[in-house]
């Protein structure tokens, strides 16, 4: 069983930046595709981005493309989400997870962290 812990959330003004981290324990982190999702109040959990085990390419939702960057450090069992040019609509709880059969479908994910709140004010 993989245990995931997110950190780095907070409150920023529009245009600001945050860097989220997700540390994994248990399992073999270096073999997993990792994903970031977010969930705003009253909304479904939505895909933000994902990175395969090798980190050779990344995948993003259209809403964050060009502003967010996913990276990973397999030596530290950590995946990151650098968020720049933040907008009020980015406000949500952000979760990292271990991808299952589809990196962009939340229902296929096997493990989730507890989430970290990101609030962007205008």
GROMACS .gro file of N, CA and C in nm:
model
  366
    1UNK      N    1   0.085  -0.119   0.000
    1UNK     CA    2   0.000   0.000   0.000
    1UNK      C    3   0.088   0.124   0.000
    2UNK      N    4   0.060   0.213  -0.092
    2UNK     CA    5   0.138   0.335  -0.104
    2UNK      C    6   0.071   0.445  -0.021
    3UNK      N    7   0.150   0.512   0.059
    3UNK     CA    8   0.102   0.625   0.137
    3UNK      C    9   0.155   0.753   0.077
    4UNK      N   10   0.064   0.847   0.048
    4UNK     CA   11   0.101   0.973  -0.018
    4UNK      C   12   0.069   1.092   0.072
    5UNK      N   13   0.160   1.186   0.078
    5UNK     CA   14   0.139   1.306   0.158
    5UNK      C   15   0.172   1.429   0.074
    6UNK      N   16   0.070   1.513   0.051
    6UNK     CA   17   0.090   1.636  -0.024
    6UNK      C   18   0.122   1.752   0.072
    7UNK      N   19   0.192   1.849   0.019
    7UNK     CA   20   0.222   1.970   0.095
    7UNK      C   21   0.248   2.084  -0.002
    8UNK      N   22   0.255   2.205   0.052
    8UNK     CA   23   0.289   2.320  -0.030
    8UNK      C   24   0.173   2.411  -0.066
    9UNK      N   25   0.052   2.372  -0.029
    9UNK     CA   26  -0.062   2.457  -0.059
    9UNK      C   27  -0.060   2.584   0.023
   10UNK      N   28  -0.150   2.675  -0.011
   10UNK     CA   29  -0.159   2.800   0.062
   10UNK      C   30  -0.249   2.898  -0.010
   11UNK      N   31  -0.240   3.022   0.034
   11UNK     CA   32  -0.320   3.130  -0.024
   11UNK      C   33  -0.228   3.227  -0.096
   12UNK      N   34  -0.263   3.258  -0.221
   12UNK     CA   35  -0.183   3.351  -0.300
   12UNK      C   36  -0.278   3.441  -0.379
   13UNK      N   37  -0.223   3.551  -0.426
   13UNK     CA   38  -0.300   3.637  -0.514
   13UNK      C   39  -0.288   3.589  -0.657
   14UNK      N   40  -0.383   3.629  -0.738
   14UNK     CA   41  -0.380   3.594  -0.879
   14UNK      C   42  -0.247   3.639  -0.941
   15UNK      N   43  -0.192   3.552  -1.024
   15UNK     CA   44  -0.063   3.579  -1.084
   15UNK      C   45   0.054   3.522  -1.007
   16UNK      N   46   0.029   3.476  -0.886
   16UNK     CA   47   0.133   3.421  -0.802
   16UNK      C   48   0.165   3.277  -0.836
   17UNK      N   49   0.257   3.220  -0.757
   17UNK     CA   50   0.304   3.084  -0.781
   17UNK      C   51   0.303   3.004  -0.652
   18UNK      N   52   0.288   2.875  -0.668
   18UNK     CA   53   0.303   2.779  -0.559
   18UNK      C   54   0.368   2.654  -0.615
   19UNK      N   55   0.437   2.582  -0.529
   19UNK     CA   56   0.493   2.452  -0.566
   19UNK      C   57   0.441   2.349  -0.468
   20UNK      N   58   0.369   2.253  -0.521
   20UNK     CA   59   0.319   2.143  -0.440
   20UNK      C   60   0.414   2.026  -0.447
   21UNK      N   61   0.422   1.953  -0.337
   21UNK     CA   62   0.502   1.832  -0.331
   21UNK      C   63   0.415   1.715  -0.286
   22UNK      N   64   0.449   1.598  -0.331
   22UNK     CA   65   0.380   1.477  -0.290
   22UNK      C   66   0.486   1.370  -0.265
   23UNK      N   67   0.497   1.330  -0.139
   23UNK     CA   68   0.597   1.231  -0.101
   23UNK      C   69   0.528   1.095  -0.083
   24UNK      N   70   0.587   0.994  -0.143
   24UNK     CA   71   0.532   0.859  -0.135
   24UNK      C   72   0.616   0.771  -0.045
   25UNK      N   73   0.549   0.682   0.025
   25UNK     CA   74   0.617   0.579   0.103
   25UNK      C   75   0.546   0.447   0.079
   26UNK      N   76   0.622   0.339   0.083
   26UNK     CA   77   0.567   0.208   0.050
   26UNK      C   78   0.562   0.192  -0.101
   27UNK      N   79   0.555   0.072  -0.148
   27UNK     CA   80   0.550   0.048  -0.291
   27UNK      C   81   0.681   0.080  -0.360
   28UNK      N   82   0.678   0.084  -0.491
   28UNK     CA   83   0.795   0.114  -0.571
   28UNK      C   84   0.764   0.239  -0.651
   29UNK      N   85   0.795   0.353  -0.591
   29UNK     CA   86   0.756   0.482  -0.651
   29UNK      C   87   0.808   0.496  -0.792
   30UNK      N   88   0.929   0.451  -0.816
   30UNK     CA   89   0.992   0.471  -0.946
   30UNK      C   90   0.923   0.395  -1.058
   31UNK      N   91   0.828   0.308  -1.026
   31UNK     CA   92   0.757   0.234  -1.129
   31UNK      C   93   0.618   0.291  -1.159
   32UNK      N   94   0.577   0.392  -1.084
   32UNK     CA   95   0.441   0.443  -1.096
   32UNK      C   96   0.430   0.564  -1.186
   33UNK      N   97   0.320   0.568  -1.263
   33UNK     CA   98   0.277   0.695  -1.320
   33UNK      C   99   0.203   0.770  -1.209
   34UNK      N  100   0.240   0.896  -1.190
   34UNK     CA  101   0.180   0.977  -1.084
   34UNK      C  102   0.095   1.088  -1.146
   35UNK      N  103  -0.014   1.119  -1.083
   35UNK     CA  104  -0.101   1.223  -1.133
   35UNK      C  105  -0.138   1.324  -1.027
   36UNK      N  106  -0.174   1.443  -1.072
   36UNK     CA  107  -0.230   1.547  -0.986
   36UNK      C  108  -0.373   1.575  -1.033
   37UNK      N  109  -0.461   1.583  -0.937
   37UNK     CA  110  -0.600   1.619  -0.962
   37UNK      C  111  -0.637   1.732  -0.866
   38UNK      N  112  -0.751   1.794  -0.892
   38UNK     CA  113  -0.800   1.895  -0.800
   38UNK      C  114  -0.951   1.885  -0.791
   39UNK      N  115  -1.000   1.933  -0.678
   39UNK     CA  116  -1.144   1.929  -0.656
   39UNK      C  117  -1.188   2.056  -0.586
   40UNK      N  118  -1.273   2.133  -0.653
   40UNK     CA  119  -1.332   2.253  -0.595
   40UNK      C  120  -1.464   2.215  -0.529
   41UNK      N  121  -1.511   2.296  -0.435
   41UNK     CA  122  -1.637   2.266  -0.367
   41UNK      C  123  -1.752   2.247  -0.465
   42UNK      N  124  -1.823   2.138  -0.449
   42UNK     CA  125  -1.939   2.112  -0.533
   42UNK      C  126  -1.907   2.061  -0.673
   43UNK      N  127  -1.781   2.035  -0.698
   43UNK     CA  128  -1.740   1.989  -0.832
   43UNK      C  129  -1.675   1.852  -0.825
   44UNK      N  130  -1.668   1.788  -0.941
   44UNK     CA  131  -1.601   1.660  -0.951
   44UNK      C  132  -1.450   1.680  -0.943
   45UNK      N  133  -1.382   1.574  -0.901
   45UNK     CA  134  -1.235   1.577  -0.904
   45UNK      C  135  -1.191   1.577  -1.049
   46UNK      N  136  -1.104   1.672  -1.085
   46UNK     CA  137  -1.064   1.685  -1.224
   46UNK      C  138  -0.914   1.668  -1.242
   47UNK      N  139  -0.880   1.615  -1.355
   47UNK     CA  140  -0.740   1.590  -1.392
   47UNK      C  141  -0.666   1.722  -1.410
   48UNK      N  142  -0.545   1.727  -1.355
   48UNK     CA  143  -0.457   1.842  -1.374
   48UNK      C  144  -0.339   1.803  -1.460
   49UNK      N  145  -0.270   1.696  -1.424
   49UNK     CA  146  -0.155   1.653  -1.501
   49UNK      C  147  -0.102   1.520  -1.451
   50UNK      N  148  -0.014   1.460  -1.529
   50UNK     CA  149   0.043   1.331  -1.492
   50UNK      C  150   0.182   1.318  -1.550
   51UNK      N  151   0.261   1.231  -1.487
   51UNK     CA  152   0.398   1.207  -1.532
   51UNK      C  153   0.428   1.059  -1.519
   52UNK      N  154   0.477   0.995  -1.625
   52UNK     CA  155   0.510   0.852  -1.618
   52UNK      C  156   0.630   0.826  -1.528
   53UNK      N  157   0.658   0.698  -1.504
   53UNK     CA  158   0.763   0.662  -1.411
   53UNK      C  159   0.898   0.718  -1.453
   54UNK      N  160   0.922   0.726  -1.584
   54UNK     CA  161   1.051   0.770  -1.633
   54UNK      C  162   1.063   0.922  -1.643
   55UNK      N  163   0.950   0.992  -1.631
   55UNK     CA  164   0.953   1.137  -1.638
   55UNK      C  165   0.984   1.193  -1.775
   56UNK      N  166   0.982   1.110  -1.876
   56UNK     CA  167   1.022   1.152  -2.009
   56UNK      C  168   0.925   1.244  -2.080
   57UNK      N  169   0.800   1.237  -2.039
   57UNK     CA  170   0.703   1.329  -2.093
   57UNK      C  171   0.598   1.355  -1.986
   58UNK      N  172   0.519   1.457  -2.008
   58UNK     CA  173   0.416   1.494  -1.912
   58UNK      C  174   0.285   1.523  -1.986
   59UNK      N  175   0.176   1.516  -1.912
   59UNK     CA  176   0.043   1.536  -1.967
   59UNK      C  177  -0.030   1.639  -1.881
   60UNK      N  178  -0.104   1.728  -1.946
   60UNK     CA  179  -0.172   1.834  -1.873
   60UNK      C  180  -0.314   1.854  -1.924
   61UNK      N  181  -0.398   1.900  -1.833
   61UNK     CA  182  -0.529   1.948  -1.874
   61UNK      C  183  -0.511   2.079  -1.951
   62UNK      N  184  -0.600   2.105  -2.044
   62UNK     CA  185  -0.590   2.227  -2.124
   62UNK      C  186  -0.594   2.352  -2.036
   63UNK      N  187  -0.666   2.344  -1.926
   63UNK     CA  188  -0.685   2.461  -1.840
   63UNK      C  189  -0.557   2.504  -1.768
   64UNK      N  190  -0.458   2.414  -1.761
   64UNK     CA  191  -0.335   2.449  -1.689
   64UNK      C  192  -0.212   2.445  -1.779
   65UNK      N  193  -0.229   2.401  -1.901
   65UNK     CA  194  -0.116   2.388  -1.992
   65UNK      C  195  -0.046   2.522  -2.010
   66UNK      N  196   0.086   2.521  -1.999
   66UNK     CA  197   0.164   2.643  -2.013
   66UNK      C  198   0.182   2.719  -1.883
   67UNK      N  199   0.107   2.681  -1.779
   67UNK     CA  200   0.119   2.748  -1.649
   67UNK      C  201   0.170   2.653  -1.540
   68UNK      N  202   0.134   2.526  -1.550
   68UNK     CA  203   0.173   2.427  -1.449
   68UNK      C  204   0.278   2.333  -1.508
   69UNK      N  205   0.366   2.286  -1.423
   69UNK     CA  206   0.470   2.192  -1.464
   69UNK      C  207   0.482   2.081  -1.361
   70UNK      N  208   0.476   1.958  -1.407
   70UNK     CA  209   0.495   1.840  -1.322
   70UNK      C  210   0.636   1.789  -1.339
   71UNK      N  211   0.695   1.750  -1.228
   71UNK     CA  212   0.827   1.686  -1.232
   71UNK      C  213   0.832   1.583  -1.120
   72UNK      N  214   0.936   1.502  -1.122
   72UNK     CA  215   0.949   1.401  -1.019
   72UNK      C  216   1.095   1.375  -0.989
   73UNK      N  217   1.119   1.330  -0.868
   73UNK     CA  218   1.253   1.289  -0.825
   73UNK      C  219   1.237   1.150  -0.766
   74UNK      N  220   1.272   1.049  -0.843
   74UNK     CA  221   1.253   0.911  -0.797
   74UNK      C  222   1.345   0.877  -0.680
   75UNK      N  223   1.456   0.945  -0.671
   75UNK     CA  224   1.546   0.923  -0.558
   75UNK      C  225   1.487   0.971  -0.426
   76UNK      N  226   1.394   1.066  -0.434
   76UNK     CA  227   1.329   1.121  -0.314
   76UNK      C  228   1.183   1.076  -0.302
   77UNK      N  229   1.141   0.988  -0.393
   77UNK     CA  230   1.001   0.940  -0.391
   77UNK      C  231   0.902   1.056  -0.391
   78UNK      N  232   0.931   1.156  -0.471
   78UNK     CA  233   0.852   1.279  -0.467
   78UNK      C  234   0.812   1.324  -0.607
   79UNK      N  235   0.689   1.369  -0.620
   79UNK     CA  236   0.641   1.432  -0.742
   79UNK      C  237   0.600   1.575  -0.706
   80UNK      N  238   0.626   1.666  -0.799
   80UNK     CA  239   0.604   1.808  -0.776
   80UNK      C  240   0.502   1.864  -0.876
   81UNK      N  241   0.438   1.971  -0.835
   81UNK     CA  242   0.352   2.046  -0.926
   81UNK      C  243   0.384   2.194  -0.907
   82UNK      N  244   0.456   2.249  -1.004
   82UNK     CA  245   0.487   2.392  -1.002
   82UNK      C  246   0.373   2.465  -1.070
   83UNK      N  247   0.314   2.558  -0.998
   83UNK     CA  248   0.198   2.630  -1.050
   83UNK      C  249   0.231   2.778  -1.058
   84UNK      N  250   0.231   2.829  -1.180
   84UNK     CA  251   0.260   2.970  -1.205
   84UNK      C  252   0.137   3.039  -1.263
   85UNK      N  253   0.139   3.171  -1.261
   85UNK     CA  254   0.028   3.250  -1.317
   85UNK      C  255  -0.106   3.200  -1.266
   86UNK      N  256  -0.116   3.181  -1.137
   86UNK     CA  257  -0.237   3.125  -1.079
   86UNK      C  258  -0.356   3.217  -1.097
   87UNK      N  259  -0.471   3.154  -1.113
   87UNK     CA  260  -0.597   3.224  -1.134
   87UNK      C  261  -0.695   3.186  -1.023
   88UNK      N  262  -0.793   3.269  -0.997
   88UNK     CA  263  -0.893   3.233  -0.894
   88UNK      C  264  -0.961   3.099  -0.923
   89UNK      N  265  -0.978   3.066  -1.049
   89UNK     CA  266  -1.042   2.938  -1.084
   89UNK      C  267  -0.953   2.817  -1.057
   90UNK      N  268  -0.830   2.840  -1.017
   90UNK     CA  269  -0.742   2.730  -0.976
   90UNK      C  270  -0.765   2.691  -0.831
   91UNK      N  271  -0.846   2.767  -0.761
   91UNK     CA  272  -0.875   2.738  -0.621
   91UNK      C  273  -0.941   2.601  -0.607
   92UNK      N  274  -0.882   2.515  -0.525
   92UNK     CA  275  -0.930   2.378  -0.507
   92UNK      C  276  -0.842   2.307  -0.406
   93UNK      N  277  -0.884   2.188  -0.368
   93UNK     CA  278  -0.796   2.097  -0.296
   93UNK      C  279  -0.724   2.014  -0.402
   94UNK      N  280  -0.593   2.008  -0.392
   94UNK     CA  281  -0.511   1.938  -0.488
   94UNK      C  282  -0.466   1.804  -0.429
   95UNK      N  283  -0.481   1.699  -0.510
   95UNK     CA  284  -0.448   1.563  -0.467
   95UNK      C  285  -0.346   1.502  -0.563
   96UNK      N  286  -0.256   1.425  -0.507
   96UNK     CA  287  -0.172   1.341  -0.593
   96UNK      C  288  -0.220   1.198  -0.579
   97UNK      N  289  -0.192   1.119  -0.682
   97UNK     CA  290  -0.235   0.981  -0.678
   97UNK      C  291  -0.149   0.893  -0.767
   98UNK      N  292  -0.162   0.764  -0.745
   98UNK     CA  293  -0.094   0.663  -0.826
   98UNK      C  294  -0.189   0.621  -0.937
   99UNK      N  295  -0.149   0.644  -1.062
   99UNK     CA  296  -0.237   0.617  -1.174
   99UNK      C  297  -0.259   0.468  -1.192
  100UNK      N  298  -0.380   0.435  -1.233
  100UNK     CA  299  -0.413   0.298  -1.271
  100UNK      C  300  -0.404   0.283  -1.420
  101UNK      N  301  -0.511   0.232  -1.480
  101UNK     CA  302  -0.509   0.204  -1.623
  101UNK      C  303  -0.516   0.328  -1.709
  102UNK      N  304  -0.561   0.439  -1.655
  102UNK     CA  305  -0.572   0.564  -1.731
  102UNK      C  306  -0.525   0.681  -1.647
  103UNK      N  307  -0.429   0.755  -1.696
  103UNK     CA  308  -0.371   0.860  -1.612
  103UNK      C  309  -0.465   0.978  -1.593
  104UNK      N  310  -0.568   0.993  -1.680
  104UNK     CA  311  -0.653   1.111  -1.671
  104UNK      C  312  -0.790   1.084  -1.609
  105UNK      N  313  -0.816   0.957  -1.572
  105UNK     CA  314  -0.944   0.922  -1.510
  105UNK      C  315  -0.926   0.894  -1.361
  106UNK      N  316  -0.990   0.977  -1.279
  106UNK     CA  317  -0.973   0.963  -1.134
  106UNK      C  318  -1.016   0.826  -1.083
  107UNK      N  319  -1.118   0.769  -1.144
  107UNK     CA  320  -1.171   0.642  -1.094
  107UNK      C  321  -1.076   0.526  -1.113
  108UNK      N  322  -0.974   0.544  -1.195
  108UNK     CA  323  -0.877   0.436  -1.215
  108UNK      C  324  -0.758   0.446  -1.119
  109UNK      N  325  -0.753   0.552  -1.041
  109UNK     CA  326  -0.640   0.569  -0.950
  109UNK      C  327  -0.656   0.480  -0.827
  110UNK      N  328  -0.542   0.430  -0.781
  110UNK     CA  329  -0.542   0.332  -0.673
  110UNK      C  330  -0.517   0.391  -0.535
  111UNK      N  331  -0.443   0.499  -0.530
  111UNK     CA  332  -0.408   0.558  -0.401
  111UNK      C  333  -0.413   0.709  -0.415
  112UNK      N  334  -0.457   0.774  -0.309
  112UNK     CA  335  -0.463   0.919  -0.305
  112UNK      C  336  -0.400   0.970  -0.175
  113UNK      N  337  -0.347   1.091  -0.182
  113UNK     CA  338  -0.305   1.159  -0.061
  113UNK      C  339  -0.426   1.227   0.004
  114UNK      N  340  -0.400   1.302   0.110
  114UNK     CA  341  -0.509   1.367   0.183
  114UNK      C  342  -0.548   1.501   0.122
  115UNK      N  343  -0.465   1.550   0.032
  115UNK     CA  344  -0.494   1.676  -0.035
  115UNK      C  345  -0.432   1.797   0.034
  116UNK      N  346  -0.412   1.901  -0.044
  116UNK     CA  347  -0.361   2.028   0.009
  116UNK      C  348  -0.440   2.141  -0.056
  117UNK      N  349  -0.484   2.237   0.026
  117UNK     CA  350  -0.571   2.344  -0.021
  117UNK      C  351  -0.490   2.453  -0.091
  118UNK      N  352  -0.538   2.493  -0.208
  118UNK     CA  353  -0.482   2.607  -0.280
  118UNK      C  354  -0.594   2.709  -0.298
  119UNK      N  355  -0.569   2.831  -0.253
  119UNK     CA  356  -0.668   2.937  -0.265
  119UNK      C  357  -0.604   3.056  -0.336
  120UNK      N  358  -0.666   3.097  -0.445
  120UNK     CA  359  -0.614   3.208  -0.524
  120UNK      C  360  -0.716   3.321  -0.521
  121UNK      N  361  -0.675   3.435  -0.473
  121UNK     CA  362  -0.764   3.550  -0.463
  121UNK      C  363  -0.738   3.648  -0.576
  122UNK      N  364  -0.843   3.717  -0.615
  122UNK     CA  365  -0.831   3.812  -0.727
  122UNK      C  366  -0.790   3.949  -0.678
   0.00000   0.00000   0.00000
